[in-house]
XYZ file of C-alpha atoms in Angstrom:
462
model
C 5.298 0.441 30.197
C 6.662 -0.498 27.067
C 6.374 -4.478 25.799
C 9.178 -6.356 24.532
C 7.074 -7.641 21.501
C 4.789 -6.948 18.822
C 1.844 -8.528 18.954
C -0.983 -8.578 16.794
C -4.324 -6.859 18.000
C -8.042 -8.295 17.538
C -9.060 -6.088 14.789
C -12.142 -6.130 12.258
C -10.529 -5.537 8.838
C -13.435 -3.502 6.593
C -11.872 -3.179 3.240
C -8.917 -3.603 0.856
C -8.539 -5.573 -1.988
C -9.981 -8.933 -2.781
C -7.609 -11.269 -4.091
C -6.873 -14.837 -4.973
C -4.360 -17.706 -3.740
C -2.370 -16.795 -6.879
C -2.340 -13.587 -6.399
C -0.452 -13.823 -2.655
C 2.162 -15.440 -4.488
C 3.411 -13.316 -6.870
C 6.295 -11.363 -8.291
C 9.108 -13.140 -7.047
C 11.973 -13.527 -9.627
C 10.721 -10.699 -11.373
C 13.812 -9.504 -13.953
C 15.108 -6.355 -12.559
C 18.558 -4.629 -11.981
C 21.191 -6.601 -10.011
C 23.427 -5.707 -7.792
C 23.465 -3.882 -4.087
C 24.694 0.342 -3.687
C 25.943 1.651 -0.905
C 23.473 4.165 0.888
C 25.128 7.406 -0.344
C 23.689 9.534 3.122
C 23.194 8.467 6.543
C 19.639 9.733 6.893
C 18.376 10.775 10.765
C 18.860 7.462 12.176
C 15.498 7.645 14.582
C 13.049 4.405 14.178
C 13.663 1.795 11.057
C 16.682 1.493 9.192
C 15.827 0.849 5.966
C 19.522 -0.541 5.169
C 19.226 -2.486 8.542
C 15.735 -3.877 7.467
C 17.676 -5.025 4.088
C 20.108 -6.704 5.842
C 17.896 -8.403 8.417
C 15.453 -9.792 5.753
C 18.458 -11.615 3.585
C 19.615 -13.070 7.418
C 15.862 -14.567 7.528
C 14.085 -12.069 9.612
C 10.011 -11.570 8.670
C 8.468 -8.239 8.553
C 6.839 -8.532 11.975
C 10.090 -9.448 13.800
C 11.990 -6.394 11.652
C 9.688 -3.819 13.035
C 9.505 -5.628 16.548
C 13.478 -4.886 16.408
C 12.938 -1.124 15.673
C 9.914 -0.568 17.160
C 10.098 -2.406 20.465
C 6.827 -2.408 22.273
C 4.470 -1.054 19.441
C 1.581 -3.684 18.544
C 0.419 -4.500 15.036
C -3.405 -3.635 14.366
C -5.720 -3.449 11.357
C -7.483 -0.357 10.128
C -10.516 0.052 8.225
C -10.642 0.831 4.205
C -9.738 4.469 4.382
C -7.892 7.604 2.437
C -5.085 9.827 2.662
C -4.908 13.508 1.471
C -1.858 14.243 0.050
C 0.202 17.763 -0.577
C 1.676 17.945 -4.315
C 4.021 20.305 -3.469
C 5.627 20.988 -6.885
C 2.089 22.088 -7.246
C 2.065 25.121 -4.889
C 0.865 28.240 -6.162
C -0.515 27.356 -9.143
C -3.808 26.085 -10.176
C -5.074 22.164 -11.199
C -4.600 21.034 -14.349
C -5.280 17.325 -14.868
C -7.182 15.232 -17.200
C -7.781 11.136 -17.292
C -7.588 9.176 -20.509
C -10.768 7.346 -19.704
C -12.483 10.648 -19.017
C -13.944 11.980 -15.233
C -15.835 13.497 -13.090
C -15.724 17.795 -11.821
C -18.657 20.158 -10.489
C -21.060 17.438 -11.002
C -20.120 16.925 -14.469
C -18.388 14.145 -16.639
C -14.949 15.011 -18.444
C -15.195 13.119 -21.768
C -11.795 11.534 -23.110
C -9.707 13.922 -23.877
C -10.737 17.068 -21.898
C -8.663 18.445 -19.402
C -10.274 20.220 -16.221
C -8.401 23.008 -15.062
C -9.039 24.181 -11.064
C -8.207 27.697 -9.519
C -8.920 27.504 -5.660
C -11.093 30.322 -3.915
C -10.957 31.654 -0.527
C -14.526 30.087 -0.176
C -13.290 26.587 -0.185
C -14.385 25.880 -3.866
C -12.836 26.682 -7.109
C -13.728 27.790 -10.755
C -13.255 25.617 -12.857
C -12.390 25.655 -16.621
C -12.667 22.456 -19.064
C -10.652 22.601 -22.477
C -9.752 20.026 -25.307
C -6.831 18.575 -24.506
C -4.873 20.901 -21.892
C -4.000 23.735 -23.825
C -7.497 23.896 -26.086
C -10.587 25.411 -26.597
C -12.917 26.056 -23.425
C -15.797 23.260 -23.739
C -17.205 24.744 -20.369
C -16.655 26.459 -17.556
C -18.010 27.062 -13.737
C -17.793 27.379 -10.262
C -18.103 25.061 -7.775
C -18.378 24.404 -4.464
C -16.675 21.081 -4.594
C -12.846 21.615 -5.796
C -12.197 18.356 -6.799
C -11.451 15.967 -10.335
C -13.190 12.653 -9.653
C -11.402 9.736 -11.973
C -14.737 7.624 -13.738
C -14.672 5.108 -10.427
C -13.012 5.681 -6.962
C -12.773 2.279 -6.022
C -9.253 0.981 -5.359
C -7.135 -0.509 -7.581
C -8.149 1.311 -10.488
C -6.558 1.205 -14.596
C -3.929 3.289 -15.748
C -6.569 5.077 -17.928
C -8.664 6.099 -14.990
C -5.641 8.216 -13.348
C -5.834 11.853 -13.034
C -2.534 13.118 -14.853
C -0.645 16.582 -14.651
C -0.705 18.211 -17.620
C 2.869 17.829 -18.422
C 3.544 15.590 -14.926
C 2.948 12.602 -13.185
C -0.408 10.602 -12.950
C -2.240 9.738 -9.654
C -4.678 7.399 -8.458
C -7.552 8.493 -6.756
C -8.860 12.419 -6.745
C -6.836 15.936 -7.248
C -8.160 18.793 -5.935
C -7.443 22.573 -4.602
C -7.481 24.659 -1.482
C -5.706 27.554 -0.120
C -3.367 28.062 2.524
C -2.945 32.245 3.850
C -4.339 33.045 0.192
C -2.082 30.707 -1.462
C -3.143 27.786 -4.110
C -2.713 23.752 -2.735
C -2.987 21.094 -4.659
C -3.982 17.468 -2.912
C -3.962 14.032 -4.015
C -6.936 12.065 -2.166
C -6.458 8.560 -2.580
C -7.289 5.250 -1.041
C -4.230 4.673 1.295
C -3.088 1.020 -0.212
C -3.186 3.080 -3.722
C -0.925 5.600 -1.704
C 1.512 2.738 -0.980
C 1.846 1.841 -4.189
C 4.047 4.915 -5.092
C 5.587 5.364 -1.737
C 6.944 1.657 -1.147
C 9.182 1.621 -4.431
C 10.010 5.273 -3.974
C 11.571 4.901 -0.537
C 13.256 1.224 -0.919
C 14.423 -0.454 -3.939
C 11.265 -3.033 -5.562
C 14.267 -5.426 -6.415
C 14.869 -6.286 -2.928
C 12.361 -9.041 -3.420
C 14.751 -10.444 -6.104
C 17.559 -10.526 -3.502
C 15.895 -12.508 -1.048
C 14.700 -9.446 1.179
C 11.105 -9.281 0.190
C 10.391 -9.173 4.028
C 11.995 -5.532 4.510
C 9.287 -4.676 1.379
C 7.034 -5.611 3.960
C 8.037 -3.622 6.810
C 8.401 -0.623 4.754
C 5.021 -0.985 3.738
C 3.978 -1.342 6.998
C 5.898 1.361 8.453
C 4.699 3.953 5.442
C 1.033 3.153 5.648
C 1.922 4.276 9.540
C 3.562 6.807 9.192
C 0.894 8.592 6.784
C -1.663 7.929 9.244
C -0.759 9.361 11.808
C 0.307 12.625 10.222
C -1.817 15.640 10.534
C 0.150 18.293 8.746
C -2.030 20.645 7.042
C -5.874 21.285 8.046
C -5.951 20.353 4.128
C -3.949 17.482 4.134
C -2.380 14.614 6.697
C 0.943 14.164 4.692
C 2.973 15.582 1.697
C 5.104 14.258 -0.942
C 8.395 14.493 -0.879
C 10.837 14.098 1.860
C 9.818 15.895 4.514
C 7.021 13.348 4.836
C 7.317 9.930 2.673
C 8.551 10.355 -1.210
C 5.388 9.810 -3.348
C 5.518 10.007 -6.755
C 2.256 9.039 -7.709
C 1.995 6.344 -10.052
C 5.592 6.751 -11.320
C 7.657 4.265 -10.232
C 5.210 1.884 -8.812
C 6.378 -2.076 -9.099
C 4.582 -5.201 -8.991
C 7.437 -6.608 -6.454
C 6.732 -3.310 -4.052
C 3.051 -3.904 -4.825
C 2.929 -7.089 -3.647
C 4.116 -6.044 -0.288
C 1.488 -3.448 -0.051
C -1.055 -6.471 -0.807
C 0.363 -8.547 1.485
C 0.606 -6.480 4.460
C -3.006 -4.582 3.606
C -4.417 -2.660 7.027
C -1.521 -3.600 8.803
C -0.444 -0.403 10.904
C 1.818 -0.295 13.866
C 0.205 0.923 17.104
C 1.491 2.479 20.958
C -1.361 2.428 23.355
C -3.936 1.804 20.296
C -3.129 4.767 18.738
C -1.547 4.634 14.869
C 1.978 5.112 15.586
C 4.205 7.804 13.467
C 6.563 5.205 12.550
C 9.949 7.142 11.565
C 12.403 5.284 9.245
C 15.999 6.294 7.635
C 18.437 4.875 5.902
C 20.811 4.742 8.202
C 23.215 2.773 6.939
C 25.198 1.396 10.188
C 21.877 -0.682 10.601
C 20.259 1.943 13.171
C 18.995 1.159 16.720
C 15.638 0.335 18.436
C 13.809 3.625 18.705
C 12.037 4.363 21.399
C 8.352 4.485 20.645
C 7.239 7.111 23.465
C 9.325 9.610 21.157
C 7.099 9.563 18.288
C 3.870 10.973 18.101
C 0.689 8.975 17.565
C -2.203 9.543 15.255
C -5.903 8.087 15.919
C -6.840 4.547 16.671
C -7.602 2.637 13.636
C -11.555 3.179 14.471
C -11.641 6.499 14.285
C -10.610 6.826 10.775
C -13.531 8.273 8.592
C -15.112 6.337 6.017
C -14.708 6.900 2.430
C -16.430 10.451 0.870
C -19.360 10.740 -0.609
C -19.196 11.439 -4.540
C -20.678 13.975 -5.568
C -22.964 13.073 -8.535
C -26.215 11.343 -10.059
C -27.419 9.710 -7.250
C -24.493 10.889 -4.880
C -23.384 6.766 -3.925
C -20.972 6.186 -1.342
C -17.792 4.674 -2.502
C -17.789 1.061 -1.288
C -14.176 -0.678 -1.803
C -14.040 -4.302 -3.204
C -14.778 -6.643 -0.503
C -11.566 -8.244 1.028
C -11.185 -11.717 2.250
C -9.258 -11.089 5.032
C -12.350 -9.904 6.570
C -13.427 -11.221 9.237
C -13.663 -10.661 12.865
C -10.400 -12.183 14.726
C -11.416 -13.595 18.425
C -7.714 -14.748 20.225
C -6.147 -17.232 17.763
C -7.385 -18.822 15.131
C -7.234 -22.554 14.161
C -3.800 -21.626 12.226
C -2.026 -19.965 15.023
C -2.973 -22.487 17.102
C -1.501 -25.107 14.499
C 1.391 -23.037 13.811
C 2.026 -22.304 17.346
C 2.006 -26.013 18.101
C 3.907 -26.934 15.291
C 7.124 -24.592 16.468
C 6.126 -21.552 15.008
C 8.540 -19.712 13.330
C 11.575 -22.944 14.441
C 8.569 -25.098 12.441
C 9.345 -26.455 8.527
C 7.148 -23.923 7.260
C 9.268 -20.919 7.728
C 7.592 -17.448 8.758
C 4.740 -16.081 7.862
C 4.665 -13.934 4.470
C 1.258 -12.468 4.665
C -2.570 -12.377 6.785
C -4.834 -15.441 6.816
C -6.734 -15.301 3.457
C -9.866 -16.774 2.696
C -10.194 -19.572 0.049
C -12.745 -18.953 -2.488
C -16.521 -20.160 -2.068
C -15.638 -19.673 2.009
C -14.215 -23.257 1.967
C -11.616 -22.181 4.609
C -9.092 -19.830 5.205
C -4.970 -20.225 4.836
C -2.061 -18.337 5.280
C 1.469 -18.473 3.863
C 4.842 -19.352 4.983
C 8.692 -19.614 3.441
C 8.072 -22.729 3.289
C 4.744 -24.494 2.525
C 1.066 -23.571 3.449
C -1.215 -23.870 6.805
C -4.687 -24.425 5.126
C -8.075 -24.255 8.221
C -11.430 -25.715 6.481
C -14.230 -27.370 8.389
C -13.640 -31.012 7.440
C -9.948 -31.235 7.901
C -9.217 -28.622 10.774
C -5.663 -27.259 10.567
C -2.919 -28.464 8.567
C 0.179 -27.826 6.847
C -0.340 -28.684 3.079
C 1.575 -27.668 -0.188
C 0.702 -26.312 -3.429
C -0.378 -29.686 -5.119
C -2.963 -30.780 -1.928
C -4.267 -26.839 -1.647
C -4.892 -26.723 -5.035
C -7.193 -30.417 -4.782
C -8.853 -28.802 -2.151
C -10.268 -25.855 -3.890
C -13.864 -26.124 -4.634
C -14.856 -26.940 -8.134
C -16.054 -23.957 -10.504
C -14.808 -21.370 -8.115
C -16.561 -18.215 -8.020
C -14.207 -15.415 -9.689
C -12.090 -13.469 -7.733
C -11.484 -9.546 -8.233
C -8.082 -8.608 -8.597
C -6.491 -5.387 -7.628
C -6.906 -3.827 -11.377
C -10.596 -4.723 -11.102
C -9.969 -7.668 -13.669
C -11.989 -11.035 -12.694
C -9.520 -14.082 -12.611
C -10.909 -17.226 -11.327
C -9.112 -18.843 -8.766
C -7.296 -21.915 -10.441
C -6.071 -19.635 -13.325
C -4.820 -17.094 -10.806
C -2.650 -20.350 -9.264
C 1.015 -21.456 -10.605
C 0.757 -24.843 -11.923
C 2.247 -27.198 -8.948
C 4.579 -28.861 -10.888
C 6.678 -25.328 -11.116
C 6.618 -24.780 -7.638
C 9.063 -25.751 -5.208
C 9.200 -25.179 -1.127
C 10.147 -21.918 -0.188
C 9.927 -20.652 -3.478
C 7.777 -18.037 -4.911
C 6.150 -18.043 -8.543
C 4.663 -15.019 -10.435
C 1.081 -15.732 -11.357
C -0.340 -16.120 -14.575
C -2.444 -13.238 -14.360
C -1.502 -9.385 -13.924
C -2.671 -8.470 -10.436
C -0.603 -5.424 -9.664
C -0.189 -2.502 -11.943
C 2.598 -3.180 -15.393
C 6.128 -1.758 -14.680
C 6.877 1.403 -16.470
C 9.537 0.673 -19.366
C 13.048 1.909 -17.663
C 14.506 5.089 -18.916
C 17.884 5.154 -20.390
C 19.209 6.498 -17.234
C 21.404 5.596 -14.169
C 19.528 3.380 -11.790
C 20.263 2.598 -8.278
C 20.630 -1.070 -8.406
C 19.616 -2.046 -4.784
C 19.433 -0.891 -1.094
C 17.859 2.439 -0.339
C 18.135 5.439 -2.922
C 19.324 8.599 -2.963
C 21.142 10.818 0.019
C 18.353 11.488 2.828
C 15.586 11.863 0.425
C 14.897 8.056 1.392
C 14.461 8.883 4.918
C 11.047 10.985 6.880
C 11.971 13.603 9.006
């Protein structure tokens, strides 16, 4: 029987990206175009309409109450740090050719700067493999392995620019490219943590400069609908998803956004669920504003504890890649002290708004807080629960904070990563002094859709 609400499931959250106060609050106001286009194709109309999910953010609507609209009687969970093997599909038929400024990894090997690693798939399940200066110079080595993948110098999440795998003459990727074969022809995959994933997706499906607009909450839901969506896909024995429309649009690490990124951060492990199971959340961009979808339509993937763990890699001492630790981590038993404060408080009819992200943890596990339009509900052991703003959570941050990891792998500590109060005013959202989410790419001199969803039906799944 279907429920009438989302709710939000007792989950243990395993992984993602550990970040500080400041970091939550960024990349509002960030310059970008203006103005909102007209969806130019109706899309399928089944589940979330991403014009709909626009329109409902600007009219106040949160993330959770967006998808509880479109969704009706799905629950929200939390998954464990996991990956996502993607299909390049430009790619078929043709072998691997990628290389990573910072150098990598292949049959066991490192890839100096420079080299370029070139992969032709066998029936076998491995591939030879062929390193050269540059992509089109002399051999430096070649093999065969058993292991048909190029490793970038670390696998952790959240990685530099000049540790992504890039095409020769394409895009660039985060996480691992490799090759199989599908009835004797060549794949090429794309396996990469799944909040990496999301950081090409989001802005490639929705426009980033929705969060300029005032609709930072449909971000949100699209985030949370994507990393959905890709879970529960099971396409290929290869691969769970592919990139272009006929899955989610995922152009690697082309058009990713800090404004889109901070949606992926701020909804990390969220999923949506039926019955416990990941749900294959369908969007479009309908642009009549679409209808609730019913759920028992759509096919379901596993529960968030059956997803694997992160690979092995393959090398000296053959480690097993362990994500930064997140500080949303922590095992959730009913409500916590905030919900209950919240909840008593009014909730979302309270002065602090909705909610715009998880409860975080504050640095030296003083407490833990979480966000709202509005102000701040901080939980610490001497003061219980109470609303606060910036000025009182910043006294109550412990002196000489430990530093905090940010999604490039940067350390910022955690009054640096925080907006001086004085700038800050209720309800409004500062960038942080620090970069926390990867640079925008400079904008080609070339038409740009200047809001709402892009393209005909290429921003819809089918």
């Amino acid at each position: 029987m279907a429920r009438s609400a989302i709710s939000v499931r007792p989950a243990l959250i395993t992984g993602g990206v550990l970040l500080a106060v400041g970091v939550l609050l960024a990349f509002w106001g960030w310059p970008g175009q203006t103005g909102y286009r007209p969806l130019a194709g109706p899309g399928h109309g089944r589940g979330m309409s991403q014009v709909g999910a626009f329109d409902s953010a600007l009219e106040g609507l949160s993330a959770e109450r967006i998808l509880e609209h479109y969704y009706p009687g799905a629950d929200l969970g939390r998954i464990p740090h996991t990956t996502v093997a993607v299909r390049l599909v430009e790619q078929d038929d043709s072998t691997l050719d990628a290389y990573a400024d910072a150098g990598g990894r292949v049959a066991g090997r490192e890839l100096a700067a420079g080299q370029a690693a070139h992969l032709a798939p066998l029936a076998d399940g491995g591939a030879n493999v062929v390193v050269t200066t540059g992509c089109d110079g002399e051999v430096v080595w070649q093999s065969a392995t058993d292991d048909p993948w190029i490793y970038p110098l670390d696998r952790a999440p959240g990685r530099p620019a000049a540790e992504h795998l890039t095409l020769c003459g394409g895009l660039a990727y985060r996480g691992a490219l490799g090759v199989a074969t599908e009835n004797g022809e060549a794949r090429t995959l794309n396996r990469v943590d799944v909040e990496d994933y999301l950081l090409g997706v989001v802005p490639a499906e929705v426009q980033a400069n929705w969060a300029d607009k005032g609709a930072a909450e449909a971000l949100r839901a699209q985030a949370i609908a994507a990393r959905s969506y890709a879970l529960a896909e099971h396409r290929y024995p290869y691969a769970q998803t592919c990139d272009t429309t006929d899955c989610q649009a995922y152009p690697g690490t082309d058009k990713e956004d800090p404004r889109a990124a901070a949606a992926v951060v701020a909804t990390a492990g969220m999923v949506l669920l039926r019955d416990g199971r990941i749900l294959r959340a369908e969007y479009s961009a309908a642009p009549d504003g679409g209808e609730p979808a019913d759920i028992y339509t759509f096919a379901v993937g596993p529960t968030p504890g059956e997803l694997g763990p992160l690979p092995v890699e393959p090398g000296p001492g053959d480690r097993t890649v362990v994500a930064p630790s997140d500080p949303r981590t922590r095992t959730v038993v009913g409500e916590s002290p905030i919900d209950i404060e919240y909840r008593r408080i009014g909730g979302a009819n309270s002065s602090v708004g909705q909610p715009l992200g998880p409860e975080m943890a504050l640095p030296q596990q003083a407490g833990t807080y979480r966000m709202f339009t509005n102000g701040i509900i901080i939980s610490t052991p001497t003061l219980g629960a109470r609303v606060v703003d910036f000025t009182r959570l910043m006294e109550l941050v412990p002196e000489g904070p430990a530093n905090q990891a940010t999604p490039s792998g940067a350390a910022v500590p955690f009054a640096d990563a925080m907006p001086p109060a004085s700038t800050v005013a209720p309800g409004r959202i500062v960038a942080p002094k620090t970069a926390s989410t990867p640079t925008p790419r400079p904008t080609p001199n070339t038409a740009i859709p200047s809001g709402g969803p892009t393209g005909d039906e290429r921003r819809s799944v089918r």
